[in-house]
Coordinates of C-alpha atoms and ligand atoms in Angstrom, one line a residue:
M38 CA 53.3 211.0 283.1
N39 CA 53.8 214.1 281.7
P40 CA 56.3 213.3 278.3
S41 CA 59.0 215.9 279.4
D42 CA 59.7 213.6 282.3
S43 CA 60.4 210.2 280.6
P44 CA 63.9 209.1 280.2
Q45 CA 64.1 210.4 276.5
Y46 CA 62.3 213.4 277.9
T47 CA 63.2 215.6 275.0
W48 CA 61.0 213.9 272.4
A49 CA 59.3 211.0 273.8
G50 CA 56.0 212.7 273.4
R51 CA 55.3 211.6 269.8
F52 CA 56.6 207.6 270.4
S53 CA 54.5 204.9 271.7
E54 CA 57.3 202.5 272.8
P55 CA 60.9 203.7 274.3
M56 CA 64.0 202.6 272.4
S57 CA 65.4 199.3 272.4
E58 CA 68.4 198.8 274.5
V59 CA 70.7 197.8 271.7
V60 CA 69.5 201.5 269.2
K61 CA 70.0 203.4 272.6
R62 CA 73.7 202.2 272.9
Y63 CA 74.3 202.5 268.9
T64 CA 72.8 206.4 268.5
A65 CA 74.4 207.3 272.1
S66 CA 77.4 209.8 272.0
V67 CA 77.4 210.6 275.8
A68 CA 80.4 208.1 276.2
F69 CA 82.7 210.3 274.0
D70 CA 81.0 213.6 273.8
R71 CA 81.2 214.4 277.5
R72 CA 84.5 215.7 277.1
L73 CA 82.7 218.8 275.1
W74 CA 81.0 219.7 278.7
R75 CA 82.8 222.6 279.5
H76 CA 82.3 224.1 276.1
D77 CA 78.2 222.8 276.3
I78 CA 78.0 225.0 279.3
R79 CA 79.8 227.7 278.2
A80 CA 77.6 228.2 275.0
S81 CA 74.5 227.9 277.0
L82 CA 75.6 230.4 279.3
A83 CA 75.9 232.8 276.5
H84 CA 72.9 231.9 274.8
A85 CA 70.7 232.0 278.1
T86 CA 72.3 235.5 278.6
M87 CA 71.4 236.8 275.0
L88 CA 68.1 235.3 275.4
A89 CA 67.5 237.4 279.1
R90 CA 68.7 240.2 277.1
Q91 CA 66.4 239.9 274.5
E92 CA 63.5 239.4 277.0
I93 CA 63.0 236.0 275.7
I94 CA 63.5 234.5 279.4
S95 CA 63.3 236.5 282.5
A96 CA 66.4 237.5 284.4
A97 CA 65.2 235.2 287.3
D98 CA 65.2 232.5 284.8
L99 CA 68.9 233.5 283.8
A100 CA 69.9 233.7 287.5
D101 CA 68.4 229.9 287.8
I102 CA 70.3 228.7 284.9
E103 CA 73.7 230.7 286.1
R104 CA 73.1 228.9 289.4
G105 CA 72.2 225.3 288.0
M106 CA 75.0 225.4 285.5
A107 CA 77.5 226.5 288.1
Q108 CA 76.8 223.3 290.0
I109 CA 76.7 220.9 287.3
A110 CA 80.2 222.3 286.7
E111 CA 81.2 221.5 289.7
E112 CA 79.8 218.1 290.2
I113 CA 81.2 217.3 286.9
E114 CA 84.6 218.6 288.1
T115 CA 84.2 216.6 291.2
G116 CA 83.2 213.2 289.3
T117 CA 79.8 213.4 291.4
F118 CA 78.0 213.8 288.2
V119 CA 75.9 211.0 286.8
W120 CA 76.2 210.6 283.0
S121 CA 73.1 208.6 281.9
L122 CA 73.0 206.9 278.4
D123 CA 69.3 207.1 278.5
L124 CA 69.9 211.0 277.7
E125 CA 71.5 210.2 274.6
D126 CA 74.5 213.1 275.2
V127 CA 76.3 215.6 276.6
H128 CA 73.7 218.4 275.8
L129 CA 70.4 216.4 277.0
N130 CA 72.6 214.9 280.0
I131 CA 73.1 218.7 281.0
E132 CA 70.4 220.1 280.3
K133 CA 68.2 217.3 282.2
R134 CA 70.4 218.1 285.2
L135 CA 69.9 221.8 284.9
T136 CA 65.9 221.2 284.9
T137 CA 66.2 218.9 287.9
L138 CA 68.3 221.6 289.9
V139 CA 66.4 224.6 288.8
G140 CA 63.0 223.6 287.3
D141 CA 61.3 225.4 284.8
A142 CA 64.1 228.1 283.5
G143 CA 66.2 224.7 282.5
K144 CA 63.5 223.6 280.3
R145 CA 63.4 227.1 279.1
L146 CA 67.2 227.2 277.9
H147 CA 66.7 225.5 274.8
T148 CA 64.2 228.4 273.4
G149 CA 65.5 229.1 270.4
R150 CA 67.9 226.7 269.9
S151 CA 68.3 223.1 268.7
R152 CA 71.2 220.4 269.3
N153 CA 72.5 220.9 265.8
D154 CA 73.4 224.7 266.4
Q155 CA 74.1 223.6 270.0
V156 CA 77.0 221.1 268.8
A157 CA 78.2 222.6 265.7
T158 CA 78.8 225.3 268.4
D159 CA 80.6 223.3 271.1
I160 CA 82.6 221.6 268.6
R161 CA 84.0 224.7 267.2
L162 CA 84.7 226.4 270.7
Y163 CA 86.4 222.7 271.7
L164 CA 88.8 222.8 268.7
R165 CA 89.4 226.5 268.9
D166 CA 91.0 225.9 272.2
A167 CA 92.7 222.6 271.0
I168 CA 94.5 224.7 268.4
D169 CA 95.6 227.0 270.5
D170 CA 97.1 224.1 272.8
I171 CA 98.8 222.8 269.5
L172 CA 100.1 226.4 268.4
S173 CA 101.7 226.7 271.7
L174 CA 103.3 223.2 271.7
L175 CA 104.8 223.5 268.5
K176 CA 106.2 226.8 269.3
Q177 CA 107.7 224.9 272.2
F178 CA 109.1 222.3 270.2
Q179 CA 110.4 224.6 267.6
S180 CA 112.3 226.5 270.2
R181 CA 113.9 223.3 271.5
L182 CA 114.8 222.4 268.0
L183 CA 116.8 226.1 267.4
D184 CA 118.4 225.3 270.5
L185 CA 120.1 221.8 269.4
A186 CA 120.3 223.6 265.7
E187 CA 122.6 226.5 267.1
A188 CA 124.6 223.9 269.3
E189 CA 125.4 222.0 266.2
A190 CA 125.5 224.9 263.6
A191 CA 128.8 223.7 262.7
T192 CA 128.7 220.2 263.3
P193 CA 129.0 218.4 259.8
L194 CA 127.3 215.2 258.5
P195 CA 126.7 213.3 255.3
G196 CA 123.8 214.7 253.8
F197 CA 121.8 212.1 251.9
T198 CA 119.5 211.6 248.7
H199 CA 118.5 208.4 248.0
L200 CA 119.7 207.7 251.6
Q201 CA 123.2 207.6 250.1
V202 CA 126.1 209.8 250.6
A203 CA 125.7 213.1 249.0
Q204 CA 126.9 215.9 250.1
P205 CA 128.2 217.5 253.6
V206 CA 125.6 219.4 255.5
T207 CA 125.6 220.7 259.1
F208 CA 123.3 218.8 261.5
G209 CA 122.1 222.4 262.4
H210 CA 120.9 223.0 258.7
H211 CA 119.3 219.5 258.9
L212 CA 117.4 220.4 261.9
L213 CA 116.5 223.6 260.8
A214 CA 114.4 221.9 257.9
Y215 CA 112.0 220.8 260.3
F216 CA 111.9 224.1 261.9
E217 CA 110.5 225.4 258.1
M218 CA 107.9 222.4 257.9
T219 CA 106.8 223.2 261.7
R220 CA 106.5 226.7 261.1
R221 CA 104.3 225.8 257.7
D222 CA 102.3 223.5 260.2
A223 CA 101.7 226.3 262.5
E224 CA 100.6 228.5 259.7
R225 CA 98.0 225.9 258.6
F226 CA 96.5 225.5 262.3
V227 CA 96.3 229.6 262.6
D228 CA 94.5 229.8 259.4
C229 CA 92.2 226.9 260.0
R230 CA 91.2 228.6 263.0
R231 CA 90.2 231.4 261.3
R232 CA 87.3 229.3 259.9
T233 CA 86.6 227.3 263.1
N234 CA 85.9 230.6 265.0
R235 CA 82.3 231.6 263.7
L236 CA 79.2 230.7 265.9
P237 CA 76.4 228.4 264.5
L238 CA 74.1 229.1 267.3
G239 CA 71.0 231.0 266.1
A240 CA 70.7 228.2 262.9
A241 CA 68.7 226.2 265.5
A242 CA 67.5 223.1 263.6
L243 CA 68.4 224.0 260.6
A244 CA 66.1 227.3 259.3
G245 CA 67.1 229.9 261.7
T246 CA 64.3 230.6 264.5
S247 CA 61.5 233.0 265.0
Y248 CA 62.3 234.3 268.3
P249 CA 64.2 237.7 268.4
I250 CA 67.3 236.6 269.0
D251 CA 71.0 238.4 268.6
R252 CA 73.6 236.2 267.3
H253 CA 76.0 238.9 267.3
L254 CA 76.0 239.3 271.2
V255 CA 76.3 235.4 271.5
A256 CA 79.2 235.5 268.8
E257 CA 80.8 238.2 271.2
L258 CA 80.4 236.8 274.3
L259 CA 82.2 233.5 273.3
G260 CA 84.8 235.1 271.9
F261 CA 83.8 234.3 267.9
D262 CA 85.1 236.4 265.3
G263 CA 81.7 236.4 263.6
V264 CA 78.5 234.1 263.1
C265 CA 77.9 231.5 260.3
E266 CA 75.9 233.3 257.4
N267 CA 73.9 230.5 256.4
S268 CA 71.7 228.8 258.9
L269 CA 72.1 225.4 257.1
D270 CA 75.7 225.8 256.5
A271 CA 76.2 226.1 260.1
V272 CA 74.4 223.2 261.1
A273 CA 75.4 221.1 258.2
D274 CA 79.5 221.5 257.7
R275 CA 82.1 220.1 259.2
D276 CA 84.7 221.4 257.1
F277 CA 86.8 223.0 259.8
A278 CA 87.2 219.5 261.3
I279 CA 88.5 218.3 258.3
E280 CA 90.7 221.0 257.4
F281 CA 91.9 220.6 261.5
C282 CA 92.3 216.8 260.7
G283 CA 94.3 217.7 257.1
A284 CA 96.8 220.1 259.2
S285 CA 97.1 217.3 262.0
A286 CA 98.2 214.9 259.1
L287 CA 100.6 217.2 257.8
V288 CA 102.3 218.0 260.8
M289 CA 102.3 214.1 261.6
M290 CA 103.7 213.6 258.2
H291 CA 106.6 215.8 259.3
L292 CA 107.3 214.6 262.7
S293 CA 106.9 210.8 261.0
R294 CA 109.8 211.7 258.7
L295 CA 111.8 213.1 261.9
S296 CA 110.9 209.9 263.8
E297 CA 112.3 207.7 260.8
E298 CA 115.8 209.6 260.9
L299 CA 116.0 209.7 264.9
V300 CA 115.4 205.7 264.3
L301 CA 118.3 205.4 261.8
W302 CA 120.5 207.7 263.7
M303 CA 120.4 205.8 266.6
N304 CA 121.5 202.7 265.0
P305 CA 125.1 202.1 265.7
R306 CA 125.8 201.7 261.9
F307 CA 125.3 205.6 262.3
G308 CA 125.6 206.1 265.9
F309 CA 125.0 210.1 265.0
I310 CA 122.4 210.9 268.5
T311 CA 121.4 209.1 271.6
I312 CA 118.0 209.3 272.8
A313 CA 117.6 210.3 276.6
D314 CA 116.6 206.9 278.1
R315 CA 113.4 208.4 279.5
F316 CA 112.4 208.1 275.7
C317 CA 113.5 204.5 275.5
T318 CA 112.6 200.9 276.2
G319 CA 114.4 197.7 277.0
S320 CA 113.4 194.4 275.7
S321 CA 112.1 191.7 277.6
I322 CA 114.5 188.9 276.3
M323 CA 117.6 190.9 274.8
P324 CA 119.4 192.8 278.0
Q325 CA 121.4 195.1 275.4
K326 CA 118.8 196.9 273.8
R327 CA 117.7 200.4 273.9
N328 CA 114.7 200.9 271.4
P329 CA 113.4 204.5 270.2
D330 CA 109.9 203.5 271.1
V331 CA 108.7 206.8 271.4
P332 CA 109.8 207.9 267.8
E333 CA 108.6 204.5 266.2
L334 CA 105.3 205.0 267.9
A335 CA 104.8 208.5 266.6
R336 CA 105.7 206.8 263.1
G337 CA 103.1 204.8 263.7
K338 CA 100.2 206.9 264.9
T339 CA 100.7 209.2 261.8
G340 CA 98.7 206.4 260.1
R341 CA 95.7 207.0 262.5
V342 CA 95.7 210.4 261.8
Y343 CA 95.7 210.0 258.2
G344 CA 92.5 207.5 258.7
H345 CA 90.8 210.3 260.7
L346 CA 91.4 212.6 258.0
M347 CA 89.9 210.2 255.6
A348 CA 87.0 209.2 257.7
L349 CA 85.8 212.9 257.9
L350 CA 86.0 213.5 254.2
T351 CA 83.9 210.3 253.6
L352 CA 81.5 211.1 256.7
M353 CA 80.6 214.5 254.9
K354 CA 80.6 213.4 251.0
G355 CA 77.3 211.9 250.6
Q356 CA 75.2 214.0 253.2
P357 CA 72.0 216.1 252.0
L358 CA 71.9 219.2 253.7
A359 CA 71.0 219.8 256.6
Y360 CA 72.1 218.1 259.5
N361 CA 72.0 214.5 259.6
K362 CA 73.0 212.2 262.2
D363 CA 76.0 211.0 260.5
N364 CA 77.7 214.2 262.0
Q365 CA 77.6 212.6 265.2
E366 CA 80.7 210.6 263.9
D367 CA 82.9 213.6 263.6
K368 CA 83.9 213.5 267.3
E369 CA 85.9 210.4 267.9
P370 CA 88.2 210.9 264.9
L371 CA 88.8 214.5 265.8
F372 CA 89.2 214.2 269.6
D373 CA 91.8 211.3 268.7
A374 CA 93.6 213.5 266.0
V375 CA 93.7 216.1 268.9
D376 CA 95.0 213.7 271.4
T377 CA 97.3 212.3 269.0
V378 CA 98.7 215.2 267.9
T379 CA 99.0 217.2 271.2
D380 CA 100.7 214.1 272.8
T381 CA 103.2 213.7 270.3
L382 CA 104.1 217.5 270.0
R383 CA 104.4 217.8 274.0
I384 CA 106.5 214.5 273.8
F385 CA 108.5 215.6 271.0
A386 CA 109.6 219.0 272.7
E387 CA 110.9 217.1 275.8
M388 CA 112.8 214.6 273.3
I389 CA 114.2 216.7 271.4
A390 CA 115.6 218.7 274.4
G391 CA 117.3 215.3 275.5
I392 CA 119.3 214.3 272.5
S393 CA 122.6 214.0 272.9
T394 CA 124.9 214.0 269.7
R395 CA 127.9 212.2 268.6
P396 CA 129.7 214.5 266.1
E397 CA 132.9 212.6 265.9
N398 CA 130.7 209.8 264.2
M399 CA 129.1 212.1 261.6
R400 CA 132.4 213.6 260.7
D401 CA 133.3 210.0 260.7
A402 CA 130.5 209.0 258.0
L403 CA 132.0 211.7 256.0
R404 CA 135.1 209.7 255.3
Q405 CA 133.3 207.1 253.3
G406 CA 130.9 208.1 249.9
Y407 CA 132.8 211.0 248.2
A408 CA 130.7 213.8 249.7
T409 CA 133.1 216.4 248.5
A410 CA 133.1 215.4 244.6
T411 CA 130.6 217.5 243.6
D412 CA 132.9 220.4 245.2
L413 CA 135.5 218.9 242.6
A414 CA 133.4 219.2 239.8
D415 CA 132.9 222.8 240.9
Y416 CA 136.3 223.9 241.3
L417 CA 136.9 222.7 237.8
A418 CA 134.0 224.6 236.4
H419 CA 135.4 227.5 238.2
R420 CA 138.6 227.1 236.5
G421 CA 136.6 227.1 232.8
L422 CA 135.9 223.3 232.2
P423 CA 132.0 223.1 231.7
F424 CA 130.2 221.4 234.4
R425 CA 129.0 218.2 232.4
D426 CA 132.8 217.8 231.5
A427 CA 134.1 218.4 235.2
H428 CA 131.4 215.9 236.1
A429 CA 133.0 213.3 234.1
V430 CA 136.4 213.9 235.0
V431 CA 135.4 213.8 238.6
G432 CA 133.6 210.6 237.9
L433 CA 136.9 208.8 236.9
A434 CA 138.9 210.3 239.7
V435 CA 136.5 209.0 242.3
R436 CA 136.6 205.4 240.8
H437 CA 140.3 205.6 241.2
A438 CA 140.3 206.6 244.7
E439 CA 137.7 204.1 245.1
A440 CA 140.2 201.2 243.7
L441 CA 142.8 202.8 246.1
G442 CA 140.5 202.9 248.9
V443 CA 141.3 206.4 249.8
D444 CA 139.0 209.5 249.9
L445 CA 139.5 212.4 246.8
S446 CA 141.3 214.5 249.6
E447 CA 143.9 212.0 250.1
L448 CA 144.9 211.6 246.3
A449 CA 148.0 213.2 245.8
L450 CA 148.3 216.1 243.4
A451 CA 150.2 214.3 240.7
D452 CA 147.7 211.4 241.0
L453 CA 144.9 214.2 240.9
R454 CA 146.3 215.9 238.1
Q455 CA 146.2 212.7 235.7
F456 CA 142.5 213.6 235.8
S457 CA 143.0 217.1 234.9
A458 CA 145.8 219.6 234.0
L459 CA 143.4 222.4 235.8
I460 CA 143.8 220.9 239.0
D461 CA 146.5 222.7 241.6
E462 CA 147.4 222.7 245.3
D463 CA 144.1 224.8 246.4
V464 CA 142.3 222.2 245.2
F465 CA 142.5 220.3 248.6
K466 CA 140.6 223.4 250.2
A467 CA 137.7 222.4 248.0
L468 CA 137.8 218.8 248.8
T469 CA 137.6 219.3 252.7
V470 CA 134.1 218.7 254.5
D471 CA 134.5 222.6 256.1
G472 CA 135.7 224.0 252.6
S473 CA 132.5 222.4 251.3
L474 CA 130.2 223.6 253.9
A475 CA 131.9 227.0 253.7
A476 CA 131.4 227.7 250.2
R477 CA 127.6 226.9 250.4
N478 CA 127.1 230.6 252.0
H479 CA 124.2 232.3 250.8
I480 CA 120.7 232.2 252.2
G481 CA 118.9 228.6 252.6
G482 CA 122.7 227.1 252.2
T483 CA 124.1 224.9 255.2
A484 CA 127.4 227.2 255.9
P485 CA 127.5 227.6 259.7
E486 CA 127.3 231.2 259.4
Q487 CA 124.1 230.8 257.2
V488 CA 122.5 228.3 259.8
L489 CA 123.2 230.8 262.5
A490 CA 121.6 233.6 260.6
A491 CA 118.6 231.5 259.7
I492 CA 118.6 230.6 263.8
A493 CA 118.5 234.7 264.7
R494 CA 115.4 235.0 262.2
A495 CA 113.3 232.2 263.3
R496 CA 113.9 233.6 266.8
R497 CA 113.0 236.8 265.8
K498 CA 109.5 235.7 264.6
Ligands
LIG845 N1 75.1 214.0 269.5 C1 74.6 215.0 268.4 C2 76.0 214.9 267.5 O1 76.8 214.8 268.1 C3 73.7 215.9 268.8 C4 72.8 216.9 267.7 C5 71.9 215.7 267.5 N2 70.5 216.2 267.0 C6 69.7 215.6 266.2 N3 68.8 216.0 265.8 N4 69.6 214.3 267.1 O2 75.7 215.3 266.7

């Protein structure tokens, strides 16, 4: 039998016995890398076009390859393509089928190419598409966030530090904090895309190829911004995938913090929001329950994305140049990071749009915790008392109000004046929640006017 016709047809020539079943299963990647099939075919077509232009293969070969690939794409799409474990990975499965369909032209496709530069190219093409999807989902999420922030631009609620009442903020302002976080997340993905979008093909196994190839043509056909400039680096490194997982870990971290807040806000002790029923689940035993499963799961899934980042970093750290089979292990973490971030963003964009707020409960929560105590200290400082002294005076006033079980704004003027003669009737304006909010009227501040201005700026971008 011609060695190229055996099941492991690409390299069987050198071997005296077939691979054991367990080794076959251990080394094969087709079960998961078949998701790269579109990118694999696309890259092969660009490679074949270049080979024909450079007269390395004939125009007739190229036509055969194009015809065969069109049929293979159709077979995969309609589910009639037979994936074989014997053929190890997506690349060999497609190449073998091509050869069956078009004969020798199929066997010529791999001229001047190796699976090492092939897989590196496929992964970059795949990741580029994934990043584009994620960027558009991030934008959707942000636009829903801006809509909600606009509706709640003037809604006061307690801002926390240490999860204790600190100062009043507007809900719109609070939501815009997440806008800023995800804006930086988007920047990170854009940046990662730049470094991902370079062509490895032409590196061949590791050293380049002796054929008169035109790498720039292939790069152009595939929409890459340029070529990887060192053949060893082109096939060996997966830093772009690690970077992607880093950006993914960060966006998940942000969404996880938001999730934690959504869960808290839904608790009746807060009662700040309700999440639409379609994002919640019930309990099999407690009939009254509505559980915020979606944010809880997002919080949980953040851990697996962190894990993928750690997996890829560890995967690379001990590898001598150039390609090593270790790199096959890049795919499952990367794919799962893509899926997790994509699904989470898609569902969050919808969930944000399905949030209804309970402004009365938010305002109510401000009746406890002396959120305007800082405003009283600022009031005294404006009147000449050094801030540290003002701080001490207000501390005493809070203790007094606490003993009476009232808010600072509910103390009589005479009562307040016991703590400082600088206090006048106009103090009550400073002690109200709305006065406190309106006073923080600078860029980045929580005043409703500033929230609306920030939203307008965000929408312009
Ligand atoms: N399935 C392999 C991977 O994912 C393709 C490259 C295989 N190259 C090799 N020399 N065995 O990395």
